[in-house]
Amino acid sequence: MRAWVVERPGPIESGPLRPVELPEPEPGRGEVRVRVLTCGVCRTDLHMAEGDLPPRRPRTVPGHEIVGVVDARGPEAERFAIGDRIGIAWLRRTCGRCRWCRTGRENLCPFAAFTGWDADGGFAEYAVVPEAFAYRLPGGLGDAETAPLLCAGIVGYRALKRAELPPGGRLGIYGFGASAHIVAQVAVAQGAAVHVLTRSAAARELALELGAASAGPPDAGPPELLDSAVLFAPSGDLVPVAMRALDQGGTLAVAGIHLSDVPRLGYAEELFREKQLRSVTANTRADGEEFLRLATALHVRPTVSVRPLDEADRVLADLAAGRVTGAAVLAP
């Protein structure tokens, strides 16, 4: 099968991604194989290619927003039938025994494994997944529009929950890529006033089209104090900026898996009056099931640009350069 692997992590202009021919993977016990229909491109894929996320195995196939059709089942795999359309996401395996798994916090499992990092992902024609960690996909959306829901959507939704946005509250979104533009739709549909802070003029235009109350550059600040904020941009310099924009009792959730160093915070201006700063780590399967139901009910529609699998390296370069508005999706 055709696939891309991270040959040697480094700056995207150095060409860390390489096209290869690999044997079609065979599903093991409790696993299913899918023929990949689409795979969303996530900033985490870029972090892995550039080495911000240290490689966990050599020559890994990236991609963890996979929509596919089951075409083979391993021993004891009975959850899905051949021909079922399913989704493969970032969280791939947990131990099920540690205190985090036993208390509904499997996203913190120290033995967790992740698609496209610990095992080959969806920048390929076929992919394998433990069936317990795959998702039945809702109808109503095409394969390309569904793919970004499987990480950008799910993890963004967890970030929104961590930000503790009150009903009808004021939400700030810093950075406006794939995840942010999905979260904005959820928040707007639930009655929030959404203020988008991003450097990209095209992203600001999209934010307003999706119902944001305002959209401007981060240094300008929102037009009103915020109850909650989510930081999607991987820039630690924006943490104090966002904390200063919070009203008292407000919460900032940092959504990315990688963030540059955070500058020193001033207690009086940026933390006092019971402001909260929280991180977000992956998601639980319950988050995924809940979000997919909610996205269907709220008619969330990702804005996508579909590119052929053969252009995966160029798509990551476009993502690094800020040339992707909404979400990019690969199709074999």
Tab-separated table of C-alpha atoms in Angstrom:
chain	number	residue	atom	x	y	z
A	1	MET	CA	0.000	0.000	0.000
A	2	ARG	CA	1.008	3.632	-0.426
A	3	ALA	CA	1.895	5.420	2.809
A	4	TRP	CA	3.950	8.241	4.280
A	5	VAL	CA	6.391	7.803	7.165
A	6	VAL	CA	8.353	10.207	9.336
A	7	GLU	CA	11.824	9.292	8.135
A	8	ARG	CA	13.878	11.761	10.166
A	9	PRO	CA	12.095	14.363	12.325
A	10	GLY	CA	13.127	17.929	11.624
A	11	PRO	CA	11.918	21.271	10.224
A	12	ILE	CA	9.217	20.697	7.642
A	13	GLU	CA	11.360	22.299	4.943
A	14	SER	CA	13.953	19.527	5.494
A	15	GLY	CA	11.467	16.932	4.250
A	16	PRO	CA	10.926	14.699	7.303
A	17	LEU	CA	8.004	12.924	5.608
A	18	ARG	CA	8.772	10.283	2.988
A	19	PRO	CA	6.460	8.359	0.615
A	20	VAL	CA	6.919	4.583	0.855
A	21	GLU	CA	5.341	1.280	-0.125
A	22	LEU	CA	4.402	-0.861	2.891
A	23	PRO	CA	2.724	-4.258	3.242
A	24	GLU	CA	-0.979	-4.001	3.997
A	25	PRO	CA	-1.307	-4.373	7.791
A	26	GLU	CA	-3.009	-7.471	9.218
A	27	PRO	CA	-5.411	-7.064	12.148
A	28	GLY	CA	-4.464	-8.862	15.355
A	29	ARG	CA	-6.648	-10.155	18.167
A	30	GLY	CA	-9.538	-7.793	18.805
A	31	GLU	CA	-8.516	-5.532	15.914
A	32	VAL	CA	-10.102	-4.488	12.644
A	33	ARG	CA	-8.527	-3.173	9.460
A	34	VAL	CA	-10.062	-0.338	7.506
A	35	ARG	CA	-9.623	0.813	3.962
A	36	VAL	CA	-8.930	4.494	4.510
A	37	LEU	CA	-11.442	6.818	2.867
A	38	THR	CA	-10.133	10.066	4.353
A	39	CYS	CA	-7.668	11.153	7.024
A	40	GLY	CA	-7.661	14.596	8.565
A	41	VAL	CA	-4.377	16.443	9.004
A	42	CYS	CA	-3.784	17.576	12.595
A	43	ARG	CA	-1.189	19.932	14.019
A	44	THR	CA	-0.041	16.983	16.125
A	45	ASP	CA	1.090	15.314	12.879
A	46	LEU	CA	3.208	18.389	12.214
A	47	HIS	CA	4.652	18.325	15.745
A	48	MET	CA	5.641	14.694	15.255
A	49	ALA	CA	7.183	15.302	11.849
A	50	GLU	CA	9.215	18.228	13.158
A	51	GLY	CA	10.294	16.439	16.345
A	52	ASP	CA	8.372	18.576	18.862
A	53	LEU	CA	6.892	15.230	19.903
A	54	PRO	CA	9.816	12.809	20.283
A	55	PRO	CA	9.350	9.756	18.033
A	56	ARG	CA	8.272	6.613	19.856
A	57	ARG	CA	9.162	4.265	17.023
A	58	PRO	CA	11.055	4.645	13.746
A	59	ARG	CA	9.316	5.361	10.444
A	60	THR	CA	5.836	5.800	11.872
A	61	VAL	CA	2.883	6.548	9.590
A	62	PRO	CA	1.180	9.715	10.943
A	63	GLY	CA	-2.540	10.458	10.919
A	64	HIS	CA	-5.221	9.937	13.553
A	65	GLU	CA	-8.443	11.381	12.107
A	66	ILE	CA	-9.340	8.367	10.004
A	67	VAL	CA	-12.618	7.554	8.317
A	68	GLY	CA	-12.611	4.094	6.785
A	69	VAL	CA	-14.563	0.987	5.884
A	70	VAL	CA	-13.885	-2.263	7.747
A	71	ASP	CA	-12.435	-4.776	5.304
A	72	ALA	CA	-10.854	-7.358	7.636
A	73	ARG	CA	-11.290	-8.541	11.234
A	74	GLY	CA	-8.815	-10.213	13.541
A	75	PRO	CA	-9.616	-13.061	15.942
A	76	GLU	CA	-12.330	-12.198	18.503
A	77	ALA	CA	-13.198	-8.945	16.710
A	78	GLU	CA	-17.001	-8.899	16.657
A	79	ARG	CA	-18.052	-5.305	17.306
A	80	PHE	CA	-18.091	-4.244	13.638
A	81	ALA	CA	-19.130	-6.034	10.469
A	82	ILE	CA	-17.250	-6.053	7.188
A	83	GLY	CA	-18.327	-2.930	5.305
A	84	ASP	CA	-19.084	-0.822	8.394
A	85	ARG	CA	-17.930	2.809	8.211
A	86	ILE	CA	-15.975	3.636	11.358
A	87	GLY	CA	-13.605	6.255	12.745
A	88	ILE	CA	-10.121	5.896	14.210
A	89	ALA	CA	-8.951	8.627	16.588
A	90	TRP	CA	-5.865	9.646	18.591
A	91	LEU	CA	-6.449	7.499	21.703
A	92	ARG	CA	-5.661	3.934	20.642
A	93	ARG	CA	-5.229	1.859	23.781
A	94	THR	CA	-5.248	2.133	27.583
A	95	CYS	CA	-4.483	-0.408	30.274
A	96	GLY	CA	-7.986	-0.445	31.807
A	97	ARG	CA	-6.505	-1.251	35.237
A	98	CYS	CA	-4.737	1.836	36.581
A	99	ARG	CA	-6.443	4.314	38.912
A	100	TRP	CA	-6.945	6.738	36.035
A	101	CYS	CA	-8.756	4.178	33.882
A	102	ARG	CA	-10.817	2.947	36.840
A	103	THR	CA	-12.051	6.462	37.639
A	104	GLY	CA	-13.132	7.532	34.154
A	105	ARG	CA	-9.891	9.369	33.319
A	106	GLU	CA	-8.383	6.998	30.798
A	107	ASN	CA	-6.897	9.962	28.930
A	108	LEU	CA	-4.319	10.099	31.748
A	109	CYS	CA	-3.449	6.389	31.620
A	110	PRO	CA	0.362	6.130	31.871
A	111	PHE	CA	0.262	3.138	29.533
A	112	ALA	CA	-1.889	4.783	26.849
A	113	ALA	CA	-0.938	4.404	23.202
A	114	PHE	CA	-1.812	6.764	20.372
A	115	THR	CA	-2.573	6.374	16.677
A	116	GLY	CA	0.099	7.826	14.435
A	117	TRP	CA	2.618	7.996	17.288
A	118	ASP	CA	2.842	4.576	18.949
A	119	ALA	CA	1.358	2.775	15.946
A	120	ASP	CA	0.894	3.511	12.262
A	121	GLY	CA	-1.911	5.882	11.381
A	122	GLY	CA	-3.936	7.025	8.426
A	123	PHE	CA	-1.514	8.689	6.014
A	124	ALA	CA	-1.885	5.416	4.124
A	125	GLU	CA	-4.372	3.320	2.182
A	126	TYR	CA	-5.081	0.939	5.092
A	127	ALA	CA	-4.948	1.162	8.875
A	128	VAL	CA	-5.549	-1.161	11.828
A	129	VAL	CA	-7.155	-0.316	15.178
A	130	PRO	CA	-8.309	-2.156	18.326
A	131	GLU	CA	-12.058	-2.307	17.773
A	132	ALA	CA	-12.768	-1.125	21.343
A	133	PHE	CA	-11.204	2.247	20.483
A	134	ALA	CA	-12.961	2.825	17.152
A	135	TYR	CA	-16.120	4.894	16.724
A	136	ARG	CA	-19.358	4.223	14.934
A	137	LEU	CA	-19.832	7.286	12.766
A	138	PRO	CA	-23.020	9.328	12.482
A	139	GLY	CA	-24.639	9.838	9.108
A	140	GLY	CA	-25.342	13.194	7.558
A	141	LEU	CA	-21.737	14.182	6.872
A	142	GLY	CA	-19.430	13.090	4.096
A	143	ASP	CA	-16.152	11.300	4.709
A	144	ALA	CA	-14.078	14.479	4.347
A	145	GLU	CA	-16.229	16.537	6.749
A	146	THR	CA	-16.306	13.701	9.305
A	147	ALA	CA	-12.539	13.186	9.547
A	148	PRO	CA	-11.684	16.390	11.506
A	149	LEU	CA	-14.327	15.547	14.108
A	150	LEU	CA	-12.204	12.598	15.237
A	151	CYS	CA	-9.456	14.656	16.889
A	152	ALA	CA	-9.866	18.354	16.208
A	153	GLY	CA	-13.476	17.957	17.250
A	154	ILE	CA	-13.149	15.507	20.141
A	155	VAL	CA	-10.111	17.070	21.810
A	156	GLY	CA	-11.450	20.562	21.164
A	157	TYR	CA	-14.693	19.549	22.847
A	158	ARG	CA	-12.785	18.301	25.887
A	159	ALA	CA	-10.944	21.634	25.976
A	160	LEU	CA	-14.264	23.462	25.902
A	161	LYS	CA	-15.478	21.389	28.848
A	162	ARG	CA	-12.236	22.061	30.737
A	163	ALA	CA	-12.757	25.799	30.175
A	164	GLU	CA	-16.050	25.600	32.118
A	165	LEU	CA	-17.970	27.966	29.864
A	166	PRO	CA	-21.190	28.973	31.657
A	167	PRO	CA	-24.507	28.936	29.746
A	168	GLY	CA	-24.668	32.008	27.511
A	169	GLY	CA	-21.133	32.927	28.528
A	170	ARG	CA	-18.329	34.818	26.818
A	171	LEU	CA	-15.720	32.559	25.223
A	172	GLY	CA	-12.352	33.590	23.839
A	173	ILE	CA	-10.630	31.356	21.264
A	174	TYR	CA	-6.931	31.968	20.636
A	175	GLY	CA	-5.805	30.526	17.317
A	176	PHE	CA	-8.371	29.435	14.746
A	177	GLY	CA	-7.383	26.246	12.992
A	178	ALA	CA	-9.146	22.914	12.579
A	179	SER	CA	-10.048	22.364	16.224
A	180	ALA	CA	-10.967	25.951	17.022
A	181	HIS	CA	-13.356	26.362	14.102
A	182	ILE	CA	-15.282	23.275	15.265
A	183	VAL	CA	-15.390	24.382	18.904
A	184	ALA	CA	-16.636	27.805	17.825
A	185	GLN	CA	-19.606	26.209	16.077
A	186	VAL	CA	-20.496	24.205	19.192
A	187	ALA	CA	-20.251	27.251	21.469
A	188	VAL	CA	-22.244	29.509	19.136
A	189	ALA	CA	-24.970	26.879	18.780
A	190	GLN	CA	-25.176	26.665	22.576
A	191	GLY	CA	-25.718	30.412	22.894
A	192	ALA	CA	-22.232	31.672	23.787
A	193	ALA	CA	-20.708	34.943	22.620
A	194	VAL	CA	-17.528	33.788	20.893
A	195	HIS	CA	-14.554	36.113	20.419
A	196	VAL	CA	-11.798	34.815	18.137
A	197	LEU	CA	-8.220	36.065	18.473
A	198	THR	CA	-5.940	35.031	15.619
A	199	ARG	CA	-3.298	36.549	13.364
A	200	SER	CA	-4.797	35.078	10.175
A	201	ALA	CA	-7.124	37.408	8.289
A	202	ALA	CA	-8.666	34.438	6.439
A	203	ALA	CA	-9.327	32.666	9.751
A	204	ARG	CA	-10.932	35.815	11.180
A	205	GLU	CA	-13.220	35.974	8.161
A	206	LEU	CA	-14.209	32.323	8.626
A	207	ALA	CA	-14.863	32.927	12.337
A	208	LEU	CA	-17.337	35.693	11.556
A	209	GLU	CA	-19.036	33.526	8.938
A	210	LEU	CA	-19.492	30.839	11.595
A	211	GLY	CA	-21.198	33.251	13.969
A	212	ALA	CA	-18.411	34.664	16.133
A	213	ALA	CA	-19.332	37.908	17.876
A	214	SER	CA	-15.915	39.368	17.045
A	215	ALA	CA	-12.633	38.392	15.433
A	216	GLY	CA	-9.348	40.225	15.718
A	217	PRO	CA	-5.617	39.823	16.298
A	218	PRO	CA	-4.509	38.468	19.700
A	219	ASP	CA	-2.692	41.644	20.747
A	220	ALA	CA	-5.871	43.692	20.272
A	221	GLY	CA	-7.755	41.691	22.894
A	222	PRO	CA	-11.471	40.848	22.977
A	223	PRO	CA	-14.078	43.641	23.204
A	224	GLU	CA	-15.257	42.371	26.603
A	225	LEU	CA	-13.884	40.322	29.486
A	226	LEU	CA	-14.194	36.569	29.060
A	227	ASP	CA	-15.787	33.918	31.239
A	228	SER	CA	-13.686	31.230	29.566
A	229	ALA	CA	-10.982	30.888	26.947
A	230	VAL	CA	-9.318	28.105	25.007
A	231	LEU	CA	-5.786	28.458	23.672
A	232	PHE	CA	-5.299	26.427	20.493
A	233	ALA	CA	-2.251	28.249	19.116
A	234	PRO	CA	0.971	26.483	20.264
A	235	SER	CA	2.384	29.753	21.617
A	236	GLY	CA	3.111	30.013	25.330
A	237	ASP	CA	3.427	33.791	24.921
A	238	LEU	CA	-0.360	33.931	24.576
A	239	VAL	CA	-1.028	32.417	28.016
A	240	PRO	CA	-0.573	35.673	29.980
A	241	VAL	CA	-2.409	37.554	27.219
A	242	ALA	CA	-5.410	35.263	27.556
A	243	MET	CA	-5.272	35.255	31.360
A	244	ARG	CA	-5.459	39.048	31.412
A	245	ALA	CA	-8.536	38.902	29.168
A	246	LEU	CA	-10.425	36.715	31.655
A	247	ASP	CA	-13.020	38.133	33.992
A	248	GLN	CA	-12.716	37.147	37.656
A	249	GLY	CA	-13.449	33.468	38.165
A	250	GLY	CA	-12.622	32.762	34.520
A	251	THR	CA	-10.808	29.704	33.174
A	252	LEU	CA	-8.235	29.287	30.420
A	253	ALA	CA	-7.807	25.793	28.950
A	254	VAL	CA	-4.657	25.106	26.927
A	255	ALA	CA	-5.654	22.596	24.261
A	256	GLY	CA	-2.440	21.712	22.430
A	257	ILE	CA	-0.240	18.683	22.970
A	258	HIS	CA	2.789	20.952	22.455
A	259	LEU	CA	3.268	24.521	23.688
A	260	SER	CA	6.274	26.814	23.659
A	261	ASP	CA	7.459	28.014	27.067
A	262	VAL	CA	5.046	30.153	29.059
A	263	PRO	CA	6.437	33.507	30.254
A	264	ARG	CA	6.362	34.419	33.926
A	265	LEU	CA	2.824	35.156	35.135
A	266	GLY	CA	2.035	38.073	37.398
A	267	TYR	CA	-0.166	36.946	40.261
A	268	ALA	CA	-2.188	40.130	40.766
A	269	GLU	CA	-3.045	40.775	37.118
A	270	GLU	CA	-3.157	37.284	35.655
A	271	LEU	CA	-4.139	34.815	38.393
A	272	PHE	CA	-5.792	36.611	41.297
A	273	ARG	CA	-9.586	36.739	41.707
A	274	GLU	CA	-9.839	32.956	41.300
A	275	LYS	CA	-8.787	32.724	37.692
A	276	GLN	CA	-7.851	29.200	36.596
A	277	LEU	CA	-5.225	27.909	34.151
A	278	ARG	CA	-5.732	24.323	32.990
A	279	SER	CA	-4.184	21.937	30.488
A	280	VAL	CA	-5.906	19.369	28.299
A	281	THR	CA	-4.550	15.875	27.727
A	282	ALA	CA	-6.019	13.837	24.869
A	283	ASN	CA	-9.576	12.614	25.515
A	284	THR	CA	-11.556	9.694	26.835
A	285	ARG	CA	-13.709	7.503	24.640
A	286	ALA	CA	-16.704	8.888	26.505
A	287	ASP	CA	-15.697	12.381	25.314
A	288	GLY	CA	-15.657	11.079	21.759
A	289	GLU	CA	-19.055	9.419	21.907
A	290	GLU	CA	-20.583	12.472	23.589
A	291	PHE	CA	-19.091	14.900	21.096
A	292	LEU	CA	-20.144	12.920	18.018
A	293	ARG	CA	-23.735	12.864	19.273
A	294	LEU	CA	-23.608	16.589	20.042
A	295	ALA	CA	-22.021	17.494	16.714
A	296	THR	CA	-24.835	15.679	14.943
A	297	ALA	CA	-27.526	17.373	17.035
A	298	LEU	CA	-26.000	20.843	16.537
A	299	HIS	CA	-25.319	20.324	12.810
A	300	VAL	CA	-21.595	21.052	13.127
A	301	ARG	CA	-20.030	21.299	9.658
A	302	PRO	CA	-16.241	21.471	9.427
A	303	THR	CA	-14.774	23.604	6.670
A	304	VAL	CA	-12.403	21.317	4.790
A	305	SER	CA	-10.006	21.320	1.876
A	306	VAL	CA	-9.442	17.858	0.404
A	307	ARG	CA	-6.026	16.982	-0.960
A	308	PRO	CA	-4.737	13.712	-2.456
A	309	LEU	CA	-2.669	11.432	-0.231
A	310	ASP	CA	0.297	12.005	-2.556
A	311	GLU	CA	0.449	15.632	-1.334
A	312	ALA	CA	0.742	14.869	2.395
A	313	ASP	CA	4.144	16.534	2.691
A	314	ARG	CA	2.889	19.708	1.012
A	315	VAL	CA	-0.195	19.789	3.211
A	316	LEU	CA	1.973	19.697	6.356
A	317	ALA	CA	4.102	22.489	4.882
A	318	ASP	CA	0.955	24.544	4.267
A	319	LEU	CA	-0.172	23.898	7.845
A	320	ALA	CA	3.205	25.019	9.201
A	321	ALA	CA	3.045	28.201	7.120
A	322	GLY	CA	-0.501	29.055	8.172
A	323	ARG	CA	-1.926	28.478	4.709
A	324	VAL	CA	-4.719	26.122	5.848
A	325	THR	CA	-8.088	27.654	6.747
A	326	GLY	CA	-10.389	25.260	8.560
A	327	ALA	CA	-9.157	21.677	8.237
A	328	ALA	CA	-7.106	19.831	5.621
A	329	VAL	CA	-8.078	16.270	4.750
A	330	LEU	CA	-6.190	13.645	2.741
A	331	ALA	CA	-7.935	11.160	0.451
A	332	PRO	CA	-6.112	8.156	-1.047
